[in-house]
XYZ file of C-alpha atoms in Angstrom:
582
model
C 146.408 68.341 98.973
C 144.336 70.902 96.825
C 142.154 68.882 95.678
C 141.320 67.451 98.711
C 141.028 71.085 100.370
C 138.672 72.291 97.295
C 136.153 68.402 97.973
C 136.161 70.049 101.532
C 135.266 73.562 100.521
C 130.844 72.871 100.216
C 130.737 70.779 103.309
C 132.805 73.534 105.525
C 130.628 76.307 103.807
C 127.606 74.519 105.033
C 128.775 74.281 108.518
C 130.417 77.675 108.647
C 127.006 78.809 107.734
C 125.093 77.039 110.622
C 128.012 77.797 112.539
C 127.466 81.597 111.835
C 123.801 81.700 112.135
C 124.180 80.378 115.619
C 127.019 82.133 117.450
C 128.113 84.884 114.644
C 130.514 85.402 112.364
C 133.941 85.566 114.439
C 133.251 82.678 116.595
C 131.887 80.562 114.034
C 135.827 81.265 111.880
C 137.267 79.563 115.023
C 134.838 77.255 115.860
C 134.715 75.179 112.430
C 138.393 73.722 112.552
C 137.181 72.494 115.945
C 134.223 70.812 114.906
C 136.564 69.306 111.749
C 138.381 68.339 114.603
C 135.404 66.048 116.255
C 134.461 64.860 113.133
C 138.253 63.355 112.563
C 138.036 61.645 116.069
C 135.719 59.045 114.071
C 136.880 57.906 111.068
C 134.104 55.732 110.424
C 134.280 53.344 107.687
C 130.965 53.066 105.090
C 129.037 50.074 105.682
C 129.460 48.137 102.595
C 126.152 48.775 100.214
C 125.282 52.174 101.996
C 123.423 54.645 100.088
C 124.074 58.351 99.161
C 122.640 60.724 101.607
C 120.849 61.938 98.521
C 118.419 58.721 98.721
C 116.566 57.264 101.429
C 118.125 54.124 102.401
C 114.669 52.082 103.743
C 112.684 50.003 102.033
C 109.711 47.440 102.915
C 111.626 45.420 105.111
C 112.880 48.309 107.490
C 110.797 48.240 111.166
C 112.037 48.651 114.592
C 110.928 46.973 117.534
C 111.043 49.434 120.701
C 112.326 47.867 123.770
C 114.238 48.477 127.212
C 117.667 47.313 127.556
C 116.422 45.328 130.314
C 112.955 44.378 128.820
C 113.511 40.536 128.936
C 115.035 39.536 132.349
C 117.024 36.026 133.240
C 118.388 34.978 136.041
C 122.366 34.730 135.933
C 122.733 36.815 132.317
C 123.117 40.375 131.648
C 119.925 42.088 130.722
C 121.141 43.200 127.365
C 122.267 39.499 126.448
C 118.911 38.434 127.350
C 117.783 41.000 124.846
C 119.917 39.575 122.345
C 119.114 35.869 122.858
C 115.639 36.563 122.730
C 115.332 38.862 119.957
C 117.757 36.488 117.893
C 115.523 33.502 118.511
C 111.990 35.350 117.657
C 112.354 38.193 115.986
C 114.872 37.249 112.778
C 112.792 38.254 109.407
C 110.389 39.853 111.837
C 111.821 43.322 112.089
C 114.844 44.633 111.056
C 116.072 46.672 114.225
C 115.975 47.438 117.396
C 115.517 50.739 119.011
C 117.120 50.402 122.850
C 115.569 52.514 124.604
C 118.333 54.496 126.786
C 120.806 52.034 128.250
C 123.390 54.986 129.533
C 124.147 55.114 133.650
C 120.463 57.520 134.388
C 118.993 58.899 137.778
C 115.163 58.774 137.031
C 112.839 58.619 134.064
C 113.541 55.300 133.812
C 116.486 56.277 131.228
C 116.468 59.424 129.933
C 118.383 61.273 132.643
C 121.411 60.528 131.415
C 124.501 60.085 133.517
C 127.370 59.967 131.284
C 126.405 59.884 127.520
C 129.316 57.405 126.989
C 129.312 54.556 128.905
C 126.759 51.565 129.018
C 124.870 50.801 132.635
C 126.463 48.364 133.819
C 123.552 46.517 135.635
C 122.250 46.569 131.726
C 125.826 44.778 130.157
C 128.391 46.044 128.496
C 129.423 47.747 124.532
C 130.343 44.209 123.429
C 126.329 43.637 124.243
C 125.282 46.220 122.163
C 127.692 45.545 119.569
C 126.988 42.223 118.959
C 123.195 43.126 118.843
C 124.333 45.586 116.070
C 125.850 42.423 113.978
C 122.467 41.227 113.685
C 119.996 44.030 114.067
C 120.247 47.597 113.405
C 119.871 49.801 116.058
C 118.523 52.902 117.141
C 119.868 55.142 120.201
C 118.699 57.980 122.219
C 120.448 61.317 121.576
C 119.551 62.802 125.121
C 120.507 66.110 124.240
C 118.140 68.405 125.873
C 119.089 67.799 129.269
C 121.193 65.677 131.219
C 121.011 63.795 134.597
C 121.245 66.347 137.783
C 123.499 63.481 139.498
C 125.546 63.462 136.067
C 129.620 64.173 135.474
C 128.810 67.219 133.575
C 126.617 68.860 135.933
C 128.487 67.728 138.743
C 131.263 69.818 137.610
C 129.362 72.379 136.458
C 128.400 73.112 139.982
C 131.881 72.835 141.523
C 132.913 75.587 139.003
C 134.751 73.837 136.907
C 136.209 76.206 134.102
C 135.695 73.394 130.949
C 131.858 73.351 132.672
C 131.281 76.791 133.082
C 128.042 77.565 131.138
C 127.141 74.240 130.191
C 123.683 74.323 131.781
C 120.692 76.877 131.437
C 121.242 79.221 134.687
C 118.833 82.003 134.905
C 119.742 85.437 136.854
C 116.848 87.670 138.438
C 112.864 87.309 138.055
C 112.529 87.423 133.995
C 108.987 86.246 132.800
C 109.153 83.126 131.917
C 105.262 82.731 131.250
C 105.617 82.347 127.206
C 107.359 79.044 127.794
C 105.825 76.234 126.614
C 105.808 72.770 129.102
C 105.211 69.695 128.792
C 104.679 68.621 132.134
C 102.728 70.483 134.900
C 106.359 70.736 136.966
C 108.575 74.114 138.287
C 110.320 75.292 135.369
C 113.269 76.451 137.571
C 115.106 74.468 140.114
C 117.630 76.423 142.460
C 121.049 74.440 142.794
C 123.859 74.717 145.451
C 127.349 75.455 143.339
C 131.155 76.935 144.351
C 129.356 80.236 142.817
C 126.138 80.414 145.053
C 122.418 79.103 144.418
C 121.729 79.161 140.583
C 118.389 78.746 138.856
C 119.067 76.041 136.381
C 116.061 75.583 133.668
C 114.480 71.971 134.321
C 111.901 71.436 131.187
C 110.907 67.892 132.458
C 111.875 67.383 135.678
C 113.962 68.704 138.693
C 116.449 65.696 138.294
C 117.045 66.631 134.427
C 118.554 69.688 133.611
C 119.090 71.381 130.454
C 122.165 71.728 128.882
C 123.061 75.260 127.394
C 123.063 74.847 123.610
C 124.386 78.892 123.754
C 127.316 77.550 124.490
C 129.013 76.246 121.352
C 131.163 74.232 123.951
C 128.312 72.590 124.564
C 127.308 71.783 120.703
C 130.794 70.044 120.349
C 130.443 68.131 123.271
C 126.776 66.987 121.881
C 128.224 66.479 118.130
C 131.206 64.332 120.267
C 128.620 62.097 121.687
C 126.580 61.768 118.575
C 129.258 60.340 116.382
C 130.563 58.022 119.409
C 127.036 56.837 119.071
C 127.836 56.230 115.726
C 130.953 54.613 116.485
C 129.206 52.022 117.919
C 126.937 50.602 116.131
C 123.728 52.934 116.305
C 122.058 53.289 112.541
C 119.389 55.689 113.746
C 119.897 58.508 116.272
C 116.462 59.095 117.724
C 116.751 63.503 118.944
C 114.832 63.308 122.134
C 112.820 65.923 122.960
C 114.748 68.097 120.331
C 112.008 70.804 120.028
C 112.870 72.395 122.908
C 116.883 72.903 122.994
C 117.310 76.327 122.309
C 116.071 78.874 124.805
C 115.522 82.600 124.621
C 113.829 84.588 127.281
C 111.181 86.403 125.895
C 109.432 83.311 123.188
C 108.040 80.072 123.753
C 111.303 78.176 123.833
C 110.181 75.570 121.056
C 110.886 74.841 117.790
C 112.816 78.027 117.631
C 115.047 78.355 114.576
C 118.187 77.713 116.156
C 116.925 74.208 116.806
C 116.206 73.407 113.602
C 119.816 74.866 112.908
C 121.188 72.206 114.876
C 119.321 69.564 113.470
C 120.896 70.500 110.084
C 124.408 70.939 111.080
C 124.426 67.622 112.891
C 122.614 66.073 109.496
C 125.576 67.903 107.310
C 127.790 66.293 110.042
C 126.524 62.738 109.557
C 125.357 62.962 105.610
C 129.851 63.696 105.429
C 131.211 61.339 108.399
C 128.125 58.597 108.083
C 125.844 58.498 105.184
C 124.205 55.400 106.488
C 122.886 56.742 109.472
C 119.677 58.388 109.968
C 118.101 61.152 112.340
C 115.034 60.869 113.762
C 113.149 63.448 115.546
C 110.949 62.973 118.374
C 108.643 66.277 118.600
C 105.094 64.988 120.597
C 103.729 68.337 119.460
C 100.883 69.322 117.377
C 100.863 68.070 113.825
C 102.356 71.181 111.480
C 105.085 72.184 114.039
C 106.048 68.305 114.445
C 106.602 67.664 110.294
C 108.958 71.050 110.366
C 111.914 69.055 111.215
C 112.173 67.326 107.870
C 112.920 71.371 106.816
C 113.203 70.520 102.883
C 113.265 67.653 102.503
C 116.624 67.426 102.668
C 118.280 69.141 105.032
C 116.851 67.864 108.780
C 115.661 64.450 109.928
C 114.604 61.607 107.269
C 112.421 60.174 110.045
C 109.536 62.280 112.317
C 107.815 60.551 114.138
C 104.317 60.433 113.150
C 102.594 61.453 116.404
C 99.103 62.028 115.299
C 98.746 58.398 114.542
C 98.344 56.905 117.332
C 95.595 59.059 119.004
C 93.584 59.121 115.670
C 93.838 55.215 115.439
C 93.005 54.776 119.034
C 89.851 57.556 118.326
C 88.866 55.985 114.940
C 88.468 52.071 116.356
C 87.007 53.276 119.324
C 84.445 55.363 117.787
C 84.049 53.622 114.708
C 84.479 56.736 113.255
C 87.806 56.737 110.776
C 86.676 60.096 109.587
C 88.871 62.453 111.081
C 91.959 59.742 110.234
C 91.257 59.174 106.579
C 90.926 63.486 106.194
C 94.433 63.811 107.700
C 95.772 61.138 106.605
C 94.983 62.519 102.864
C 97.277 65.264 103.609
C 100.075 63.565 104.483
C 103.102 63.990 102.066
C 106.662 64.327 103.230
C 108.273 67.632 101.406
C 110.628 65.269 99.317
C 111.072 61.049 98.541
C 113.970 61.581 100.972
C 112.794 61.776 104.086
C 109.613 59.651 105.707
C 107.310 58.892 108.528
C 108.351 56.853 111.793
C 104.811 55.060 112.085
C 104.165 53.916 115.469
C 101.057 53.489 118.094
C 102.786 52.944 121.042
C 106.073 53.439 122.978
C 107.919 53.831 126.214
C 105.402 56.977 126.512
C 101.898 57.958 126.711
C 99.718 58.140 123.952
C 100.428 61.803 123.160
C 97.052 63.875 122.757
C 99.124 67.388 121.795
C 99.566 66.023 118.162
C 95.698 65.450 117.519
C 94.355 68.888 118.824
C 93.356 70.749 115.714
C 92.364 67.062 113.750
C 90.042 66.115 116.699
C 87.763 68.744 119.054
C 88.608 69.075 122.786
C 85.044 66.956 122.781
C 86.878 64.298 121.597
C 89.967 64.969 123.485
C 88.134 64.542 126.119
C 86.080 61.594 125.805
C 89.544 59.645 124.399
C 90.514 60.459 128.623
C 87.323 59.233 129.816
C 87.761 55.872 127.873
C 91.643 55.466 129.367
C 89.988 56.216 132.619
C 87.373 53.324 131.997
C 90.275 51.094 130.771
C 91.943 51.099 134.073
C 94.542 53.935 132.479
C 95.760 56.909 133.777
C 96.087 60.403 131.802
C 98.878 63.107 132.524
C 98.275 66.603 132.189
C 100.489 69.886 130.922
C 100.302 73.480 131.986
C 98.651 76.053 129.953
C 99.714 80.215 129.726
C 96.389 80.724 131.628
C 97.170 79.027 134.640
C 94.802 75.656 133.274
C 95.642 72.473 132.477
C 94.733 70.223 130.130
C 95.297 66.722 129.038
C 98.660 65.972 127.424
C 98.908 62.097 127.352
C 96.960 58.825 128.238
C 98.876 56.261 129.802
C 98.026 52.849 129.185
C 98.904 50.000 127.280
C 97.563 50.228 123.939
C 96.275 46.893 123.752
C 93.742 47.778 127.073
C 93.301 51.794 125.479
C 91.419 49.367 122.617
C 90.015 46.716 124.795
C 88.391 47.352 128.143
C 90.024 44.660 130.364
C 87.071 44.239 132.868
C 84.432 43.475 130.116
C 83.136 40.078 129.022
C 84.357 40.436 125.199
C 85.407 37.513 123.189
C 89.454 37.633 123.194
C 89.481 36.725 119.680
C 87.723 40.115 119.259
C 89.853 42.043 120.800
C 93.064 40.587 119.161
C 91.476 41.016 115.926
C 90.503 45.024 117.000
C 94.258 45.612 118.132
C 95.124 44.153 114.738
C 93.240 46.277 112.631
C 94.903 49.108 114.585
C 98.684 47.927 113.527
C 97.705 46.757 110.302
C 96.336 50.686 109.742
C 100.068 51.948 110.861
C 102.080 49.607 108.614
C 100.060 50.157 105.568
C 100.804 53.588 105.301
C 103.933 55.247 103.939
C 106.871 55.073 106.254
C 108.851 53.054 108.602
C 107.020 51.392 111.393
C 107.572 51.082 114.956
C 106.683 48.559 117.413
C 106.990 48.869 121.393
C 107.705 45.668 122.470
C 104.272 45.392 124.990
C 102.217 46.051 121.893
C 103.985 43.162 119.702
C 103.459 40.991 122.744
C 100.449 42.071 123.761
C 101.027 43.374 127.327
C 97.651 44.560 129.736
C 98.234 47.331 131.865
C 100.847 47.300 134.947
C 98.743 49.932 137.104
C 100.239 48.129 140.234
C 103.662 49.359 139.179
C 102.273 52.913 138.209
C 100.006 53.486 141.250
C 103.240 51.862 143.796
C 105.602 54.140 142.031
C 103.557 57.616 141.492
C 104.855 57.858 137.710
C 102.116 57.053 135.203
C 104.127 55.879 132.366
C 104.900 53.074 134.438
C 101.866 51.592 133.338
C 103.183 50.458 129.752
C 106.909 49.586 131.033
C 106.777 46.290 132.350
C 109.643 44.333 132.248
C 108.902 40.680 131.447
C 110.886 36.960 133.283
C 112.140 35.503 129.991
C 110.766 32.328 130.956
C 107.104 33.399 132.033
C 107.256 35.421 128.548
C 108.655 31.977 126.498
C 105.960 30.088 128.606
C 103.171 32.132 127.154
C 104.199 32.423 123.466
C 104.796 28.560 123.274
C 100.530 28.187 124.031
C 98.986 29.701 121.001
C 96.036 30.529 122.685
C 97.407 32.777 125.018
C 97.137 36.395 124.411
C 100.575 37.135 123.913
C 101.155 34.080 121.517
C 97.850 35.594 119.476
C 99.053 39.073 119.136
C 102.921 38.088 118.407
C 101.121 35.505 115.641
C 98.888 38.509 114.421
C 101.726 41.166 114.094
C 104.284 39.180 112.820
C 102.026 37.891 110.056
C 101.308 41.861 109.175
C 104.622 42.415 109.170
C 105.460 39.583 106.736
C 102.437 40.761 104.042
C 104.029 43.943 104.323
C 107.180 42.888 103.623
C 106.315 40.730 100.611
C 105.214 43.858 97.961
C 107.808 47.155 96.990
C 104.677 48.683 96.998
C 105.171 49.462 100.803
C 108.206 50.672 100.661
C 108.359 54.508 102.071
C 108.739 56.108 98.906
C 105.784 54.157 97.081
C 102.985 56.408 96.176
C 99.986 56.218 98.601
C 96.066 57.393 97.896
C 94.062 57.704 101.087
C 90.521 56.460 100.106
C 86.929 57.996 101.311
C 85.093 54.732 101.514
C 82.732 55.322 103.772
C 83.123 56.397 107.999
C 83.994 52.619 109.443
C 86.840 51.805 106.857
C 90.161 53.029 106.480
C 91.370 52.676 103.168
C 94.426 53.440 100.929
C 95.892 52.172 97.975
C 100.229 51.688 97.536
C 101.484 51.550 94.141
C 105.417 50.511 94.078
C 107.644 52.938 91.382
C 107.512 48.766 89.303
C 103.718 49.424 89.123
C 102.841 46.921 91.567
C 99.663 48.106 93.354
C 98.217 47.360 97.299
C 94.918 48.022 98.359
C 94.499 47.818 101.760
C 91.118 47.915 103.593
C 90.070 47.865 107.208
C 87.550 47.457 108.847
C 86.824 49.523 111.977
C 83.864 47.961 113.177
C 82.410 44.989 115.224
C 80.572 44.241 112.450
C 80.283 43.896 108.277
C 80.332 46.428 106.306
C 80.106 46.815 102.293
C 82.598 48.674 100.761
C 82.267 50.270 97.371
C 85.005 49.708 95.614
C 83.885 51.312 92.410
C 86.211 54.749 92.456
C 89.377 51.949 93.567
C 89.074 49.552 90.690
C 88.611 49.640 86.957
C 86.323 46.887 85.177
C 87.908 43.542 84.138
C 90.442 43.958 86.939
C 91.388 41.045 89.625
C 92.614 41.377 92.757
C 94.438 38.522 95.290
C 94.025 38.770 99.100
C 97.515 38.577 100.234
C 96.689 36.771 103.528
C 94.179 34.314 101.802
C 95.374 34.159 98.561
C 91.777 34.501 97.573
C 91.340 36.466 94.201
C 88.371 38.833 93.661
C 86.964 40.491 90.415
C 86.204 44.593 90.366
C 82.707 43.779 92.087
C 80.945 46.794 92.633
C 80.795 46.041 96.347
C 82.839 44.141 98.343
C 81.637 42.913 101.956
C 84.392 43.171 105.156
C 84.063 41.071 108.116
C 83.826 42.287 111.089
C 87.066 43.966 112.074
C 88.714 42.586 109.225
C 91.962 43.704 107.070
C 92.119 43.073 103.809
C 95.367 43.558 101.762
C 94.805 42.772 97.857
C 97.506 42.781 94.945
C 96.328 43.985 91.679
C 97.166 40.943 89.420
C-alpha cells in the first residue's frame, strides 16, 4: 500500500498544484480526492503498443479525415453506419482516423450546442456505431466545454434552481463593463434568462442558444473532467478542446487565453498522460498566430496538437496571388517548443477559413482583397466585433475548392484540380499531422442555396452528400470528385511512404524564389524529402543550388524519375514535386 501511495505522490502534487492555482489552497485539499475519484470511475485499460506520454505517439501514417456524423446519408441505415460503410470501403490505408464532428443530442450550430455531453443523437445511431468505427479508425471527439446547449439538462436545471446546478453557468449581476471582452462573432454578449431565482444575465460568447458554463466553479471542472474521460471510455483517441481559449472569465480582461485556461488544459493533460497515455489533446484556438501556439505551454505540459490556423489563409493567399512569400517567411519560423508536441495541418473544416490567425503575417490590404476574392467565388465572409465599435472580417465561408477556383469562369478543370492539389500537397509536406474535411477530399463546390435558405454562412461548406449520388460520381474518373479523391489520396500515399514526414522529422523551409514553396524533410534514419511546388499557372525554374550538393541524385516519388544536382530544375505549371535523396 506504500508504495503504491508514494507512485501516487508526483501525479497528486501536480494536480494539487493546478488545483491550488485555480480555486486556492483549502479548496483545492478537498477537491483532489474528488477528482481521484473521477479518474477511478474509468479504469481504462492501455491500448496494447501505446507510447509513454513522454513521446509523441504519430508518425507518417497518422491523418484524420473531418466529417459529420451524418455526412454520407442512405436511405433505411443510420447515418453513422453509413459513415462507417463508406469510410471502410474508401478510405482504408487512406487516413488513419476520423474526426466526427459533434454527434451529441445539440439545439443549433449544427452540433456544437451540446445537449447532453453523454449520449449519442439518436437520429445519428447509437455508441455501438461509434464504437465499431473506433475498431477500425481512430477517432477524434469534440470536447464542447465552453458552453453548452440553452435547451440542455444542465442548464435546464440550472434555471429551475437546482442546488447540484447552482453556479454552473456564467450569470452576471449589475451593469459591469464588459467592453475588454474579446468576440468572435458580432452577437449580444449577454442573454437575460427566466429561472426559479428571477431574470439572470447568462454570458453567451457565440450565440444566444449556447451558454457558457462557469469554469469558477470547480463543480463544474469535475463535471467537464467526467465527460472527458467518458469520451475516452469510448473509443475517442484525440479530444479536440473547442473553442478552449475562451473558458475562463474575469470581469475586468479580455476573457481569452487567460492563465487559468491554460491551467486547465494542463490538469486535464496530467489527467489523461496518468488515466490514458494514448490519447491526445488538441486545441482549437482560431486566433492570431503567437497566442494560438501558447497552448503547447512547454512542450510538455498542454496539447500535443494546435491546430495550425495560419495555414489555411496563407495557402489560400499564396496560390491565389502567386505570391508564397509571406508563407515560406512564416513558415521558417515554425518550430514546436519540444519533439513532443506538433501541428494539426489542415485547410479546411466544418468552419470558415479563419482570417484572425493571418493578421500580423498578411496586411489588412491583403485581408481584404482575400474577402473580395470569396465574394467573387460565390462565398460569403462573416465578420467579428472590434473594442471600437467596428467590425472587421473574421472568416470566409466557402468551400475551399471554389475559394481556389472561381466556379463561374471558363478554366480547364484539370487546372483547377491540379491548383487545389498543390494547395494540400503544401499542408501535408510540412511537419505535423494533417487534416482533411471531408468536402475538400471529395471535392465539394459551394452549397450557397443551403447558406442563403438558412441565414448561417457556414452552411456553405456543410453539405451532406446521398451515398449513392456520391458512389455514382467517384466510380467516373472524370468527374470532379473522382479527380480530387484520386489526387489526395495519391498525396497521402507519397507521404506515407518516407519517415522523413513523420512530425518529428527535421524540416528546412526553402527561399526559392516568390511562386514556389519549398522545404526539405530529413527523417532521424537520414532519409531526406524535398518537396517543391509550384504556385503558378505556369513554369518556373527553380534553383536548386543552396538544396543540393554536387554528384547527388534525386528520385521523383510520384514518377519515379531520378534527377542529378542540376543547377536549375524547371516545374510545370502548378506542379508538386516530391524527390528522395538516393
Amino acid at each position: 500500500m506504500d508504495q503504491d501511495f508514494n507512485k501516487k505522490l508526483p501525479m497528486d502534487s501536480l494536480l494539487l498544484e493546478q488545483l491550488s492555482f485555480l480555486y486556492g489552497d483549502s479548496t483545492a485539499e478537498s477537491l483532489l480526492p474528488r477528482l481521484r475519484a473521477v479518474m477511478g470511475r474509468y479504469p481504462l485499460p492501455a491500448i496494447p503498443g501505446s507510447h509513454s506520454s513522454r513521446e509523441l505517439p504519430l508518425n507518417e501514417r497518422n491523418s484524420l479525415l473531418i466529417a459529420y456524423a451524418d455526412q454520407v446519408r442512405e436511405k433505411g441505415k443510420a447515418p453513422l453506419q453509413t459513415l462507417g460503410d463508406f469510410a471502410g470501403e474508401h478510405l482504408g490505408g487512406v487516413v488513419s482516423g476520423i474526426h466526427i464532428l459533434p454527434f451529441y443530442p445539440s439545439s443549433s450550430d449544427d452540433g456544437f450546442s451540446v445537449k447532453d455531453y453523454y449520449q449519442v443523437d439518436p437520429d445519428f445511431g447509437t455508441w455501438g456505431h461509434i464504437e465499431h468505427l473506433a475498431d477500425r479508425f481512430e477517432l477524434m471527439f469534440d470536447a464542447v466545454f465552453n458552453h453548452a446547449s440553452a435547451q440542455g439538462v444542465w442548464f435546464k436545471k440550472f434555471c429551475e434552481g437546482d442546488p447540484a446546478f447552482k453556479d454552473f453557468f456564467v450569470a452576471v449581476e449589475g451593469e459591469p463593463s464588459l467592453s475588454q471582452v474579446v468576440r468572435p462573432r458580432a452577437l449580444p454578449l449577454l442573454t437575460p434568462f427566466k429561472t426559479a431565482e428571477g431574470e439572470k444575465k447568462v454570458w453567451t460568447t457565440f450565440s444566444a442558444d449556447q451558454v457558457d458554463l462557469n469554469v469558477k466553479n470547480p463543480e463544474v471542472l469535475l463535471a467537464l473532467v467526467d465527460a472527458l474521460l467518458f469520451y475516452v471510455k469510448h473509443g475517442a483517441r484525440y479530444i479536440r478542446l473547442d473553442a478552449i481559449a475562451f473558458l475562463w472569465k474575469e470581469i475586468g480582461t479580455h476573457c481569452i487565453h487567460l492563465p487559468e485556461t491554460h491551467r486547465i488544459v494542463q490538469l486535464m493533460r496530467a489527467v489523461l498522460n496518468e488515466v490514458a497515455p494514448q490519447v491526445l489533446l488538441v486545441t482549437e484556438t482560431n486566433v492570431p498566430h503567437k497566442d494560438n501556439i501558447s497552448y503547447f505551454g512547454d512542450g510538455t505540459n498542454e496539447a500535443q496538437l494546435v491546430y495550425n490556423f495560419a495555414l489555411p489563409p496563407l495557402t489560400l493567399y499564396s496560390l491565389l496571388s502567386g505570391d508564397g512569400t509571406h508563407l515560406t517567411r512564416w513558415a521558417q519560423i515554425l518550430h514546436p517548443p519540444s519533439p513532443r508536441v506538433t501541428f494539426f495541418n489542415f485547410l479546411a473544416s466544418h468552419d470558415g477559413i479563419g482570417l484572425n490567425p493571418a493578421r500580423g503575417i498578411l496586411t489588412e490590404n491583403h485581408i481584404g482583397w482575400l474577402v473580395e476574392k470569396s465574394f467573387e467565388h460565390g462565398g460569403l465572409a462573416g465578420y467579428k466585433n472590434n473594442p471600437d465599435g467596428s467590425q472587421s472580417p473574421y472568416e470566409l465561408n466557402i468551400t475551399y475548392f471554389d475559394a481556389l477556383s472561381n466556379p463561374q469562369s471558363n478554366e480547364p478543370l484539370e487546372t483547377q484540380v491540379n491548383r487545389f492539389m498543390v494547395a494540400h500537397a503544401i499542408m501535408l509536406s510540412l511537419a505535423g499531422m494533417p487534416g482533411i474535411y471531408f468536402h475538400s477530399l471529395f471535392g465539394s463546390r459551394n452549397d450557397r442555396a443551403a447558406a442563403d435558405a438558412s441565414g448561417i454562412p457556414r452552411r456553405i461548406n456543410r453539405q451532406k452528400l446521398d451515398r449513392a449520388d456520391l458512389e455514382r460520381d467517384l466510380s467516373d474518373p472524370q468527374s470532379l470528385r473522382s479527380r480530387v479523391f484520386r489526387g489526395i489520396s495519391r498525396l497521402l500515399h507519397a507521404r506515407q511512404s518516407s519517415p522523413a514526414f513523420n512530425p518529428v522529422s527535421k524540416q528546412h523551409v526553402l527561399s526559392l524564389g516568390e511562386s514556389t514553396f519549398a522545404l526539405t524533410r530529413t527523417a532521424p534514419t537520414g532519409e531526406s524529402i524535398l518537396c517543391l511546388h509550384n504556385l503558378v499557372n505556369h513554369s518556373v525554374e527553380v534553383n536548386l543550388e543552396p538544396v543540393t550538393s554536387s554528384g547527388e541524385r534525386w528520385e521523383n516519388i510520384f514518377t519515379q524519375k531520378v534527377f542529378g544536382s542540376h543547377q536549375y530544375l524547371k516545374l510545370q505549371p502548378y506542379e508538386v514535386m516530391w524527390a528522395r535523396r538516393l
